[in-house]
PDB file of C-alpha atoms in Angstrom:
ATOM      1  CA  MET A 138       0.000   0.001  -0.001  1.00  0.00           C
ATOM      2  CA  SER A 139       1.334   3.424  -0.920  1.00  0.00           C
ATOM      3  CA  PRO A 140       1.366   6.264   1.597  1.00  0.00           C
ATOM      4  CA  ARG A 141      -1.427   8.797   1.663  1.00  0.00           C
ATOM      5  CA  ARG A 142      -0.822  11.967  -0.316  1.00  0.00           C
ATOM      6  CA  ASN A 143      -1.359  15.251   1.448  1.00  0.00           C
ATOM      7  CA  ARG A 144      -3.094  17.572  -0.944  1.00  0.00           C
ATOM      8  CA  GLN A 145      -4.083  21.122  -0.306  1.00  0.00           C
ATOM      9  CA  HIS A 146      -7.781  21.814  -0.521  1.00  0.00           C
ATOM     10  CA  GLY A 147      -8.798  25.200  -1.817  1.00  0.00           C
ATOM     11  CA  GLY A 148      -6.193  27.876  -1.391  1.00  0.00           C
ATOM     12  CA  ALA A 149      -5.752  31.253  -2.999  1.00  0.00           C
ATOM     13  CA  LYS A 150      -6.390  31.463  -6.729  1.00  0.00           C
ATOM     14  CA  PRO A 151      -5.084  34.226  -8.974  1.00  0.00           C
ATOM     15  CA  ILE A 152      -7.785  36.819  -9.569  1.00  0.00           C
ATOM     16  CA  ASP A 153      -8.068  39.071 -12.552  1.00  0.00           C
ATOM     17  CA  ARG A 154      -9.914  42.390 -12.729  1.00  0.00           C
ATOM     18  CA  ALA A 155     -12.951  40.783 -14.342  1.00  0.00           C
ATOM     19  CA  GLY A 156     -13.311  38.461 -11.351  1.00  0.00           C
ATOM     20  CA  GLY A 157     -12.371  35.202 -13.080  1.00  0.00           C
ATOM     21  CA  ASP A 158      -9.466  32.894 -12.343  1.00  0.00           C
ATOM     22  CA  ARG A 159      -8.432  32.355 -15.974  1.00  0.00           C
ATOM     23  CA  TYR A 160      -5.538  34.828 -15.843  1.00  0.00           C
ATOM     24  CA  GLY A 161      -2.625  35.297 -13.496  1.00  0.00           C
ATOM     25  CA  LEU A 162      -1.854  38.121 -11.151  1.00  0.00           C
ATOM     26  CA  GLU A 163      -0.932  41.486 -12.574  1.00  0.00           C
ATOM     27  CA  ARG A 164       2.286  43.298 -11.792  1.00  0.00           C
ATOM     28  CA  THR A 165       3.804  46.566 -12.951  1.00  0.00           C
ATOM     29  CA  GLU A 166       7.186  46.772 -14.675  1.00  0.00           C
ATOM     30  CA  GLU A 167       9.078  49.728 -16.093  1.00  0.00           C
ATOM     31  CA  TRP A 168      10.147  49.580 -19.737  1.00  0.00           C
ATOM     32  CA  ARG A 169      11.351  52.429 -21.941  1.00  0.00           C
ATOM     33  CA  GLY A 170      10.574  54.951 -19.221  1.00  0.00           C
ATOM     34  CA  GLU A 171       6.943  53.884 -18.994  1.00  0.00           C
ATOM     35  CA  ASP A 172       5.059  51.708 -16.494  1.00  0.00           C
ATOM     36  CA  TRP A 173       3.592  48.537 -18.040  1.00  0.00           C
ATOM     37  CA  VAL A 174       1.006  46.205 -16.552  1.00  0.00           C
ATOM     38  CA  VAL A 175       2.124  42.610 -17.096  1.00  0.00           C
ATOM     39  CA  ARG A 176      -0.035  39.508 -16.691  1.00  0.00           C
ATOM     40  CA  GLN A 177       1.019  35.863 -17.092  1.00  0.00           C
ATOM     41  CA  VAL A 178      -1.487  33.805 -19.090  1.00  0.00           C
ATOM     42  CA  GLY A 179      -1.418  30.046 -18.602  1.00  0.00           C
ATOM     43  CA  GLY A 180      -1.997  27.531 -21.365  1.00  0.00           C
ATOM     44  CA  GLY A 181      -5.622  27.052 -20.334  1.00  0.00           C
ATOM     45  CA  GLY A 182      -6.325  30.765 -20.652  1.00  0.00           C
ATOM     46  CA  ALA A 183      -4.777  31.122 -24.116  1.00  0.00           C
ATOM     47  CA  ALA A 184      -7.652  30.398 -26.481  1.00  0.00           C
ATOM     48  CA  LYS A 185      -6.767  32.416 -29.600  1.00  0.00           C
ATOM     49  CA  HIS A 186      -3.883  32.974 -31.997  1.00  0.00           C
ATOM     50  CA  TYR A 187      -1.732  36.016 -31.213  1.00  0.00           C
ATOM     51  CA  ARG A 188       1.293  37.628 -32.853  1.00  0.00           C
ATOM     52  CA  CYS A 189       4.303  38.270 -30.577  1.00  0.00           C
ATOM     53  CA  PRO A 190       5.763  41.765 -31.147  1.00  0.00           C
ATOM     54  CA  GLY A 191       9.175  40.605 -29.921  1.00  0.00           C
ATOM     55  CA  CYS A 192       9.821  37.955 -32.578  1.00  0.00           C
ATOM     56  CA  ASP A 193       6.841  38.496 -34.924  1.00  0.00           C
ATOM     57  CA  GLN A 194       5.950  34.807 -34.624  1.00  0.00           C
ATOM     58  CA  GLU A 195       2.516  33.396 -33.911  1.00  0.00           C
ATOM     59  CA  ILE A 196       1.521  32.298 -30.404  1.00  0.00           C
ATOM     60  CA  PRO A 197      -0.870  29.364 -30.925  1.00  0.00           C
ATOM     61  CA  PRO A 198      -3.769  28.566 -28.573  1.00  0.00           C
ATOM     62  CA  GLY A 199      -2.782  26.665 -25.444  1.00  0.00           C
ATOM     63  CA  VAL A 200       0.712  28.165 -25.148  1.00  0.00           C
ATOM     64  CA  PRO A 201       1.472  30.080 -21.924  1.00  0.00           C
ATOM     65  CA  HIS A 202       2.527  33.668 -22.617  1.00  0.00           C
ATOM     66  CA  VAL A 203       2.587  37.226 -21.237  1.00  0.00           C
ATOM     67  CA  VAL A 204       0.113  40.041 -21.877  1.00  0.00           C
ATOM     68  CA  ALA A 205       1.520  43.551 -21.412  1.00  0.00           C
ATOM     69  CA  TRP A 206       0.100  47.028 -21.918  1.00  0.00           C
ATOM     70  CA  PRO A 207       0.997  50.568 -20.846  1.00  0.00           C
ATOM     71  CA  GLN A 208      -0.481  51.424 -17.465  1.00  0.00           C
ATOM     72  CA  ASP A 209      -2.215  54.477 -18.930  1.00  0.00           C
ATOM     73  CA  GLY A 210      -3.337  52.536 -22.026  1.00  0.00           C
ATOM     74  CA  ASP A 211      -6.616  50.895 -22.882  1.00  0.00           C
ATOM     75  CA  VAL A 212      -7.707  47.485 -24.158  1.00  0.00           C
ATOM     76  CA  ASP A 213      -6.427  48.149 -27.681  1.00  0.00           C
ATOM     77  CA  ASP A 214      -2.878  48.649 -26.344  1.00  0.00           C
ATOM     78  CA  ARG A 215      -2.540  45.084 -24.992  1.00  0.00           C
ATOM     79  CA  ARG A 216       0.141  42.946 -26.625  1.00  0.00           C
ATOM     80  CA  HIS A 217       0.699  39.215 -26.235  1.00  0.00           C
ATOM     81  CA  TRP A 218       4.372  38.189 -25.936  1.00  0.00           C
ATOM     82  CA  HIS A 219       6.187  34.881 -25.611  1.00  0.00           C
ATOM     83  CA  ARG A 220       7.628  34.780 -22.100  1.00  0.00           C
ATOM     84  CA  ALA A 221      11.188  34.556 -23.424  1.00  0.00           C
ATOM     85  CA  CYS A 222      10.598  37.497 -25.788  1.00  0.00           C
ATOM     86  CA  TRP A 223       9.201  39.641 -22.964  1.00  0.00           C
ATOM     87  CA  ASN A 224      12.186  38.804 -20.754  1.00  0.00           C
ATOM     88  CA  ALA A 225      14.596  39.666 -23.604  1.00  0.00           C
ATOM     89  CA  ARG A 226      12.698  42.739 -24.854  1.00  0.00           C
ATOM     90  CA  ASP A 227      15.652  45.073 -24.206  1.00  0.00           C
ATOM     91  CA  ARG A 228      18.061  42.832 -26.111  1.00  0.00           C
ATOM     92  CA  ARG A 229      15.947  42.155 -29.180  1.00  0.00           C
ATOM     93  CA  SER A 230      13.513  43.943 -31.418  1.00  0.00           C
ATOM     94  CA  ALA A 231      11.189  42.813 -34.155  1.00  0.00           C
ATOM     95  CA  ARG A 232      12.916  42.647 -37.528  1.00  0.00           C
ATOM     96  CA  LEU A 233       9.707  43.328 -39.367  1.00  0.00           C
ATOM     97  CA  GLN A 234       7.801  46.512 -38.727  1.00  0.00           C
ATOM     98  CA  ARG A 235       4.073  46.046 -39.209  1.00  0.00           C
ATOM     99  CA  SER A 236       1.951  48.686 -40.863  1.00  0.00           C
ATOM    100  CA  ARG A 237      -1.068  50.149 -39.086  1.00  0.00           C
ATOM    101  CA  ASN A 238      -3.503  48.157 -41.215  1.00  0.00           C
ATOM    102  CA  ALA A 239      -1.756  44.795 -40.860  1.00  0.00           C
ATOM    103  CA  PRO A 240      -3.671  42.087 -38.949  1.00  0.00           C
ATOM    104  CA  ARG A 241      -2.579  41.731 -35.304  1.00  0.00           C
ATOM    105  CA  TYR A 242      -3.833  38.293 -34.430  1.00  0.00           C
TER     106      TYR A 242
END
């Protein structure tokens, strides 16, 4: 017989502003002299295709990533980054500059 496993019941869940538990906790980071709100999104919360501004590659559904936007910005300013691209944002930049009318997905 194997020993009993001690599992935690309940506990604190990350809460997002909308009141759900689909997204992680928000934090504020400084980048380029501006405060950015950064939120970790787990694989279960990533349901759409996004385009990472750091590497200009697609982030498929189900892949954990980071959502960042300027603290004074609105919903349209949110950008979805690969975690590695967000962490290396000062060392790399996108090689391709997108036009205003290009799709963002």
